[in-house]
PDB file of C-alpha atoms in Angstrom:
ATOM      1  CA  MET M  91       0.002   0.024   0.004  1.00 97.00           C
ATOM      2  CA  PHE M  92       1.117   3.550  -0.824  1.00 98.00           C
ATOM      3  CA  LEU M  93       0.033   6.805   0.725  1.00 98.00           C
ATOM      4  CA  ALA M  94       0.132   9.834  -1.619  1.00 98.00           C
ATOM      5  CA  MET M  95      -0.517  13.449  -0.840  1.00 98.00           C
ATOM      6  CA  ASP M  96      -0.601  16.836  -2.585  1.00 97.00           C
ATOM      7  CA  THR M  97      -0.936  20.398  -1.282  1.00 96.00           C
ATOM      8  CA  VAL M  98       0.641  22.098  -4.294  1.00 95.00           C
ATOM      9  CA  PHE M  99      -2.384  22.426  -6.600  1.00 93.00           C
ATOM     10  CA  ASP M 100      -4.500  24.675  -4.304  1.00 90.00           C
ATOM     11  CA  GLN M 101      -5.958  21.700  -2.632  1.00 95.00           C
ATOM     12  CA  CYS M 102      -5.401  19.101   0.087  1.00 96.00           C
ATOM     13  CA  SER M 103      -5.587  15.631  -1.565  1.00 97.00           C
ATOM     14  CA  ILE M 104      -4.807  12.270   0.036  1.00 98.00           C
ATOM     15  CA  ALA M 105      -4.917   8.799  -1.646  1.00 98.00           C
ATOM     16  CA  ILE M 106      -4.118   5.275  -0.684  1.00 98.00           C
ATOM     17  CA  VAL M 107      -3.365   3.091  -3.691  1.00 98.00           C
ATOM     18  CA  ASP M 108      -2.109  -0.503  -3.836  1.00 97.00           C
ATOM     19  CA  SER M 109       0.743  -1.671  -6.065  1.00 94.00           C
ATOM     20  CA  SER M 110      -1.611  -2.667  -8.915  1.00 93.00           C
ATOM     21  CA  GLY M 111      -2.871   0.914  -9.078  1.00 92.00           C
ATOM     22  CA  LYS M 112      -6.222   0.232  -7.366  1.00 96.00           C
ATOM     23  CA  VAL M 113      -7.458   3.246  -5.383  1.00 97.00           C
ATOM     24  CA  ILE M 114      -8.347   2.184  -1.821  1.00 97.00           C
ATOM     25  CA  SER M 115      -9.126   5.695  -0.555  1.00 97.00           C
ATOM     26  CA  ASN M 116      -9.187   9.127  -2.213  1.00 96.00           C
ATOM     27  CA  GLN M 117     -10.107  12.420  -0.509  1.00 94.00           C
ATOM     28  CA  THR M 118      -9.682  15.931  -1.798  1.00 95.00           C
ATOM     29  CA  GLU M 119     -10.575  19.331  -0.283  1.00 94.00           C
ATOM     30  CA  THR M 120     -10.126  22.270  -2.638  1.00 90.00           C
ATOM     31  CA  GLY M 121      -8.594  25.569  -1.542  1.00 81.00           C
ATOM     32  CA  LYS M 122      -5.256  26.178   0.132  1.00 70.00           C
ATOM     33  CA  ARG M 123      -6.111  28.293   3.236  1.00 76.00           C
ATOM     34  CA  GLN M 124      -6.700  25.345   5.572  1.00 83.00           C
ATOM     35  CA  GLN M 125      -4.093  22.879   4.250  1.00 89.00           C
ATOM     36  CA  THR M 126      -1.963  22.814   7.397  1.00 88.00           C
ATOM     37  CA  GLN M 127      -5.077  22.008   9.514  1.00 91.00           C
ATOM     38  CA  GLN M 128      -6.516  19.547   6.982  1.00 93.00           C
ATOM     39  CA  ILE M 129      -3.659  17.267   5.912  1.00 96.00           C
ATOM     40  CA  LEU M 130      -3.100  15.189   9.040  1.00 96.00           C
ATOM     41  CA  PRO M 131      -6.789  14.592   9.819  1.00 96.00           C
ATOM     42  CA  MET M 132      -7.279  13.674   6.178  1.00 97.00           C
ATOM     43  CA  ILE M 133      -4.384  11.188   6.348  1.00 98.00           C
ATOM     44  CA  ASP M 134      -5.950   9.694   9.500  1.00 97.00           C
ATOM     45  CA  ALA M 135      -9.324   9.430   7.771  1.00 97.00           C
ATOM     46  CA  ALA M 136      -7.851   7.802   4.634  1.00 97.00           C
ATOM     47  CA  LEU M 137      -6.063   5.204   6.744  1.00 98.00           C
ATOM     48  CA  SER M 138      -9.226   4.569   8.767  1.00 97.00           C
ATOM     49  CA  GLU M 139     -11.301   4.107   5.608  1.00 96.00           C
ATOM     50  CA  ALA M 140      -8.732   1.698   4.209  1.00 96.00           C
ATOM     51  CA  GLN M 141      -8.488  -0.087   7.615  1.00 97.00           C
ATOM     52  CA  LEU M 142      -4.719   0.395   7.616  1.00 97.00           C
ATOM     53  CA  LYS M 143      -2.061   1.788   9.862  1.00 97.00           C
ATOM     54  CA  LEU M 144       0.988   3.709   8.813  1.00 97.00           C
ATOM     55  CA  ALA M 145       3.041   0.619   9.488  1.00 96.00           C
ATOM     56  CA  ASP M 146       1.189  -0.956   6.544  1.00 97.00           C
ATOM     57  CA  ILE M 147       2.380   1.737   4.140  1.00 98.00           C
ATOM     58  CA  GLN M 148       5.314   0.775   1.895  1.00 98.00           C
ATOM     59  CA  ALA M 149       6.168   4.331   0.731  1.00 98.00           C
ATOM     60  CA  LEU M 150       5.048   7.960   1.190  1.00 98.00           C
ATOM     61  CA  ILE M 151       4.503   9.713  -2.188  1.00 98.00           C
ATOM     62  CA  PHE M 152       4.351  13.450  -2.367  1.00 98.00           C
ATOM     63  CA  ASN M 153       4.253  16.312  -4.869  1.00 98.00           C
ATOM     64  CA  ARG M 154       7.728  17.861  -4.641  1.00 97.00           C
ATOM     65  CA  GLY M 155       7.007  20.726  -7.031  1.00 96.00           C
ATOM     66  CA  PRO M 156       7.614  22.964  -8.768  1.00 97.00           C
ATOM     67  CA  GLY M 157       4.668  25.098  -7.769  1.00 95.00           C
ATOM     68  CA  ALA M 158       3.446  27.249  -4.922  1.00 91.00           C
ATOM     69  CA  PHE M 159       6.127  27.480  -2.272  1.00 92.00           C
ATOM     70  CA  SER M 160       3.812  27.121   0.705  1.00 92.00           C
ATOM     71  CA  GLY M 161       2.043  24.053  -0.759  1.00 94.00           C
ATOM     72  CA  ILE M 162       5.356  22.363  -1.511  1.00 95.00           C
ATOM     73  CA  ARG M 163       6.591  23.104   1.982  1.00 94.00           C
ATOM     74  CA  ILE M 164       3.513  21.685   3.666  1.00 95.00           C
ATOM     75  CA  ASN M 165       3.461  18.273   2.070  1.00 93.00           C
ATOM     76  CA  THR M 166       7.222  17.870   2.028  1.00 96.00           C
ATOM     77  CA  ALA M 167       7.355  18.628   5.826  1.00 96.00           C
ATOM     78  CA  VAL M 168       4.565  16.155   6.571  1.00 97.00           C
ATOM     79  CA  VAL M 169       6.182  13.431   4.500  1.00 97.00           C
ATOM     80  CA  GLN M 170       9.587  13.958   6.108  1.00 97.00           C
ATOM     81  CA  ALA M 171       8.018  13.888   9.626  1.00 97.00           C
ATOM     82  CA  LEU M 172       6.057  10.694   8.963  1.00 98.00           C
ATOM     83  CA  SER M 173       9.050   9.073   7.368  1.00 98.00           C
ATOM     84  CA  VAL M 174      11.269   9.713  10.331  1.00 97.00           C
ATOM     85  CA  ALA M 175       8.628   8.752  12.896  1.00 97.00           C
ATOM     86  CA  HIS M 176       7.553   5.482  11.171  1.00 97.00           C
ATOM     87  CA  ASP M 177      10.726   4.593   9.156  1.00 97.00           C
ATOM     88  CA  ILE M 178       8.900   4.717   5.750  1.00 98.00           C
ATOM     89  CA  PRO M 179      10.684   5.637   2.576  1.00 98.00           C
ATOM     90  CA  CYS M 180       9.671   8.633   0.459  1.00 98.00           C
ATOM     91  CA  VAL M 181       9.078   9.251  -3.177  1.00 98.00           C
ATOM     92  CA  GLY M 182       8.911  12.743  -4.646  1.00 98.00           C
ATOM     93  CA  VAL M 183       6.859  13.331  -7.769  1.00 97.00           C
ATOM     94  CA  SER M 184       7.059  16.263 -10.224  1.00 97.00           C
ATOM     95  CA  SER M 185       3.954  18.510 -10.316  1.00 98.00           C
ATOM     96  CA  LEU M 186       4.419  18.951 -14.048  1.00 98.00           C
ATOM     97  CA  GLN M 187       4.571  15.149 -14.577  1.00 98.00           C
ATOM     98  CA  ALA M 188       1.373  14.809 -12.469  1.00 98.00           C
ATOM     99  CA  ILE M 189      -0.412  17.310 -14.792  1.00 98.00           C
ATOM    100  CA  ALA M 190       0.672  15.219 -17.774  1.00 98.00           C
ATOM    101  CA  GLN M 191      -0.447  12.016 -16.093  1.00 98.00           C
ATOM    102  CA  ALA M 192      -3.853  13.515 -15.347  1.00 98.00           C
ATOM    103  CA  ALA M 193      -4.080  14.604 -18.976  1.00 98.00           C
ATOM    104  CA  TYR M 194      -3.540  10.986 -20.067  1.00 98.00           C
ATOM    105  CA  GLU M 195      -6.052   9.633 -17.514  1.00 96.00           C
ATOM    106  CA  GLN M 196      -8.736  12.288 -17.974  1.00 96.00           C
ATOM    107  CA  ARG M 197      -8.380  13.063 -21.750  1.00 97.00           C
ATOM    108  CA  GLY M 198      -6.467  10.133 -23.180  1.00 98.00           C
ATOM    109  CA  LEU M 199      -3.533  12.386 -24.326  1.00 98.00           C
ATOM    110  CA  SER M 200      -0.331  10.527 -24.993  1.00 98.00           C
ATOM    111  CA  GLU M 201       2.133  13.366 -25.543  1.00 98.00           C
ATOM    112  CA  VAL M 202       1.869  16.848 -24.035  1.00 98.00           C
ATOM    113  CA  TYR M 203       3.597  19.919 -22.942  1.00 98.00           C
ATOM    114  CA  SER M 204       2.763  20.585 -19.229  1.00 98.00           C
ATOM    115  CA  ALA M 205       2.560  24.172 -18.109  1.00 98.00           C
ATOM    116  CA  LEU M 206       1.934  25.555 -14.628  1.00 97.00           C
ATOM    117  CA  ASP M 207       1.597  29.275 -13.956  1.00 97.00           C
ATOM    118  CA  ALA M 208       4.679  30.292 -11.935  1.00 96.00           C
ATOM    119  CA  ARG M 209       3.569  33.943 -11.619  1.00 92.00           C
ATOM    120  CA  MET M 210       6.113  36.662 -12.158  1.00 92.00           C
ATOM    121  CA  GLN M 211       5.481  36.432 -15.948  1.00 96.00           C
ATOM    122  CA  GLN M 212       6.770  32.879 -16.165  1.00 96.00           C
ATOM    123  CA  VAL M 213       5.427  29.284 -16.332  1.00 97.00           C
ATOM    124  CA  TYR M 214       6.876  26.055 -15.120  1.00 97.00           C
ATOM    125  CA  PHE M 215       7.125  23.806 -18.238  1.00 97.00           C
ATOM    126  CA  GLY M 216       7.865  20.202 -19.257  1.00 97.00           C
ATOM    127  CA  HIS M 217       7.471  17.745 -22.142  1.00 97.00           C
ATOM    128  CA  TYR M 218       5.992  14.306 -21.460  1.00 97.00           C
ATOM    129  CA  LYS M 219       5.190  11.205 -23.513  1.00 97.00           C
ATOM    130  CA  LEU M 220       3.272   8.106 -22.619  1.00 97.00           C
ATOM    131  CA  ILE M 221       5.425   4.869 -21.950  1.00 96.00           C
ATOM    132  CA  ASP M 222       3.707   1.910 -20.437  1.00 95.00           C
ATOM    133  CA  ASN M 223       0.725   3.956 -19.185  1.00 95.00           C
ATOM    134  CA  ILE M 224       3.049   6.476 -17.445  1.00 97.00           C
ATOM    135  CA  MET M 225       3.693   9.944 -18.809  1.00 97.00           C
ATOM    136  CA  GLN M 226       7.477  10.143 -18.799  1.00 96.00           C
ATOM    137  CA  PRO M 227       9.663  13.275 -19.282  1.00 95.00           C
ATOM    138  CA  VAL M 228      11.055  13.595 -22.777  1.00 94.00           C
ATOM    139  CA  ASN M 229      14.892  13.979 -22.459  1.00 74.00           C
ATOM    140  CA  GLN M 230      16.089  17.514 -23.141  1.00 55.00           C
ATOM    141  CA  GLU M 231      18.945  18.234 -25.553  1.00 49.00           C
ATOM    142  CA  ASN M 232      22.307  19.368 -24.271  1.00 46.00           C
ATOM    143  CA  GLY M 233      21.595  17.854 -20.830  1.00 48.00           C
ATOM    144  CA  GLU M 234      18.973  20.455 -19.888  1.00 57.00           C
ATOM    145  CA  ASP M 235      16.597  19.738 -17.057  1.00 70.00           C
ATOM    146  CA  SER M 236      13.166  18.238 -18.140  1.00 85.00           C
ATOM    147  CA  GLU M 237      11.544  20.968 -15.981  1.00 93.00           C
ATOM    148  CA  GLN M 238      12.103  24.578 -17.028  1.00 93.00           C
ATOM    149  CA  LEU M 239      10.916  28.082 -16.460  1.00 95.00           C
ATOM    150  CA  LEU M 240       9.609  29.831 -19.643  1.00 96.00           C
ATOM    151  CA  ASP M 241       8.513  33.403 -20.037  1.00 97.00           C
ATOM    152  CA  TYR M 242       4.908  34.196 -20.780  1.00 97.00           C
ATOM    153  CA  ASP M 243       4.170  34.236 -24.629  1.00 97.00           C
ATOM    154  CA  SER M 244       6.991  31.728 -25.305  1.00 96.00           C
ATOM    155  CA  GLN M 245       6.214  29.429 -28.218  1.00 94.00           C
ATOM    156  CA  THR M 246       6.822  25.699 -28.075  1.00 94.00           C
ATOM    157  CA  THR M 247       8.744  23.739 -30.669  1.00 92.00           C
ATOM    158  CA  LEU M 248       6.198  21.019 -31.381  1.00 94.00           C
ATOM    159  CA  ASP M 249       2.504  21.435 -32.246  1.00 95.00           C
ATOM    160  CA  ILE M 250       1.244  19.179 -29.452  1.00 97.00           C
ATOM    161  CA  PRO M 251      -1.381  19.866 -26.734  1.00 98.00           C
ATOM    162  CA  ILE M 252      -0.457  22.003 -23.779  1.00 98.00           C
ATOM    163  CA  VAL M 253      -2.097  21.102 -20.481  1.00 98.00           C
ATOM    164  CA  GLY M 254      -2.364  22.810 -17.082  1.00 98.00           C
ATOM    165  CA  ASN M 255      -3.238  26.299 -15.951  1.00 97.00           C
ATOM    166  CA  GLY M 256      -0.272  27.849 -17.623  1.00 97.00           C
ATOM    167  CA  ALA M 257      -1.236  26.621 -21.072  1.00 97.00           C
ATOM    168  CA  GLY M 258      -3.080  29.871 -22.084  1.00 96.00           C
ATOM    169  CA  LEU M 259      -0.112  31.950 -21.094  1.00 97.00           C
ATOM    170  CA  LEU M 260       2.104  30.692 -23.940  1.00 97.00           C
ATOM    171  CA  SER M 261       1.938  31.578 -27.650  1.00 96.00           C
ATOM    172  CA  LEU M 262       0.283  28.838 -29.601  1.00 94.00           C
ATOM    173  CA  HIS M 263       0.790  27.390 -33.033  1.00 94.00           C
ATOM    174  CA  ASP M 264      -2.255  27.715 -35.181  1.00 92.00           C
ATOM    175  CA  ALA M 265      -3.745  24.273 -34.585  1.00 90.00           C
ATOM    176  CA  GLN M 266      -2.339  23.741 -31.076  1.00 96.00           C
ATOM    177  CA  ASN M 267      -4.853  22.686 -28.438  1.00 97.00           C
ATOM    178  CA  ILE M 268      -4.769  23.736 -24.834  1.00 97.00           C
ATOM    179  CA  TYR M 269      -6.399  21.982 -21.835  1.00 97.00           C
ATOM    180  CA  ALA M 270      -6.139  24.406 -18.951  1.00 96.00           C
ATOM    181  CA  ASP M 271      -8.740  22.555 -16.878  1.00 95.00           C
ATOM    182  CA  ILE M 272      -6.517  19.493 -16.034  1.00 96.00           C
ATOM    183  CA  HIS M 273      -6.427  19.182 -12.323  1.00 92.00           C
ATOM    184  CA  PRO M 274      -4.385  16.299 -10.792  1.00 96.00           C
ATOM    185  CA  ASP M 275      -5.280  14.938  -7.436  1.00 96.00           C
ATOM    186  CA  ALA M 276      -3.271  12.550  -5.163  1.00 97.00           C
ATOM    187  CA  THR M 277      -4.219   9.489  -7.282  1.00 97.00           C
ATOM    188  CA  ALA M 278      -2.079  10.878 -10.186  1.00 97.00           C
ATOM    189  CA  ILE M 279       0.625  11.525  -7.748  1.00 98.00           C
ATOM    190  CA  ALA M 280       0.272   7.896  -6.452  1.00 98.00           C
ATOM    191  CA  GLN M 281       0.450   6.333  -9.962  1.00 97.00           C
ATOM    192  CA  LEU M 282       3.722   8.139 -10.783  1.00 98.00           C
ATOM    193  CA  GLY M 283       5.228   7.493  -7.354  1.00 98.00           C
ATOM    194  CA  ILE M 284       4.438   3.749  -7.463  1.00 98.00           C
ATOM    195  CA  ALA M 285       6.047   3.465 -10.971  1.00 97.00           C
ATOM    196  CA  GLN M 286       9.065   5.318  -9.730  1.00 97.00           C
ATOM    197  CA  PHE M 287       9.312   3.275  -6.543  1.00 98.00           C
ATOM    198  CA  MET M 288       9.168   0.004  -8.415  1.00 96.00           C
ATOM    199  CA  VAL M 289      12.195   1.021 -10.448  1.00 96.00           C
ATOM    200  CA  ASN M 290      14.316   3.098  -8.107  1.00 96.00           C
ATOM    201  CA  GLY M 291      12.888   2.495  -4.639  1.00 97.00           C
ATOM    202  CA  GLY M 292      12.454   5.311  -2.167  1.00 97.00           C
ATOM    203  CA  THR M 293      14.651   7.713  -0.258  1.00 97.00           C
ATOM    204  CA  GLU M 294      15.112   8.533   3.375  1.00 97.00           C
ATOM    205  CA  ALA M 295      13.524  11.617   4.818  1.00 97.00           C
ATOM    206  CA  ALA M 296      16.696  13.722   4.495  1.00 96.00           C
ATOM    207  CA  GLN M 297      16.621  13.147   0.676  1.00 96.00           C
ATOM    208  CA  ALA M 298      12.929  13.879   0.300  1.00 96.00           C
ATOM    209  CA  LEU M 299      13.610  17.318  -1.047  1.00 95.00           C
ATOM    210  CA  PRO M 300      11.383  19.934  -2.714  1.00 95.00           C
ATOM    211  CA  LYS M 301      12.045  21.360  -6.221  1.00 93.00           C
ATOM    212  CA  TYR M 302      11.261  24.981  -6.692  1.00 93.00           C
ATOM    213  CA  LEU M 303      13.194  25.817  -9.969  1.00 89.00           C
ATOM    214  CA  ARG M 304      13.528  29.282  -8.669  1.00 79.00           C
ATOM    215  CA  ASN M 305      16.667  29.053  -6.411  1.00 67.00           C
ATOM    216  CA  GLN M 306      15.520  31.878  -4.141  1.00 55.00           C
ATOM    217  CA  ALA M 307      11.837  30.829  -3.830  1.00 47.00           C
ATOM    218  CA  TRP M 308      12.248  30.454  -0.077  1.00 44.00           C
ATOM    219  CA  LYS M 309      13.286  34.157   0.301  1.00 44.00           C
ATOM    220  CA  THR M 310      10.874  36.985   0.775  1.00 40.00           C
ATOM    221  CA  LEU M 311      10.224  39.299  -2.170  1.00 38.00           C
ATOM    222  CA  LYS M 312      12.314  41.908  -0.404  1.00 46.00           C
ATOM    223  CA  GLU M 313      15.207  39.509   0.036  1.00 43.00           C
ATOM    224  CA  GLN M 314      14.923  38.596  -3.665  1.00 40.00           C
ATOM    225  CA  GLY M 315      15.169  42.280  -4.565  1.00 46.00           C
ATOM    226  CA  LYS M 316      11.621  42.347  -6.017  1.00 40.00           C
ATOM    227  CA  ALA M 317      10.033  44.609  -3.510  1.00 38.00           C
TER     228      ALA M 317
END
């Protein structure tokens, strides 16, 4: 059994999924104002519904970003604390890959650009293609990271669908489709995390790290020189 969580997509979402991908419990509360108060009771409720204890969980799967700093911080901190307290390995999943996975599961799309509004006139961006029912990152040329920051109005190389709430912020090819209404929950995070765990295993809490893409995301606007 795997416990997955997300507080990055303006929600608090918890799922328990078995190794075959069967969803045992899935709960989502939209909005981000109460995430710190919601997440632990929701984990307890999911475990109770599934009639499980944390000792029954093989790995803790979490959205490690990129995305909203506070949301990333919340689920990363919870995963690290539970991992240390119960000696459970962790698996971090890309928010952009989760959007792509949801696009496959909800719309049947097999190759997409994933775009998440990063504010400050930029979007978080990645390219994903379906392999064995999992949307995998397409390798970037010249060793570039599969996750990038693009400026608003940038145009993509390929005329393939763009999914996520940043899709409409990019310049489109004439026939390029956008799906801005793709909203992953913890089940998409779980599917990706299980696939990753089966290949690479998990990490200890100290290695369960967030990914912001902006190196100074943890600083205040004043410290970043933007205010």
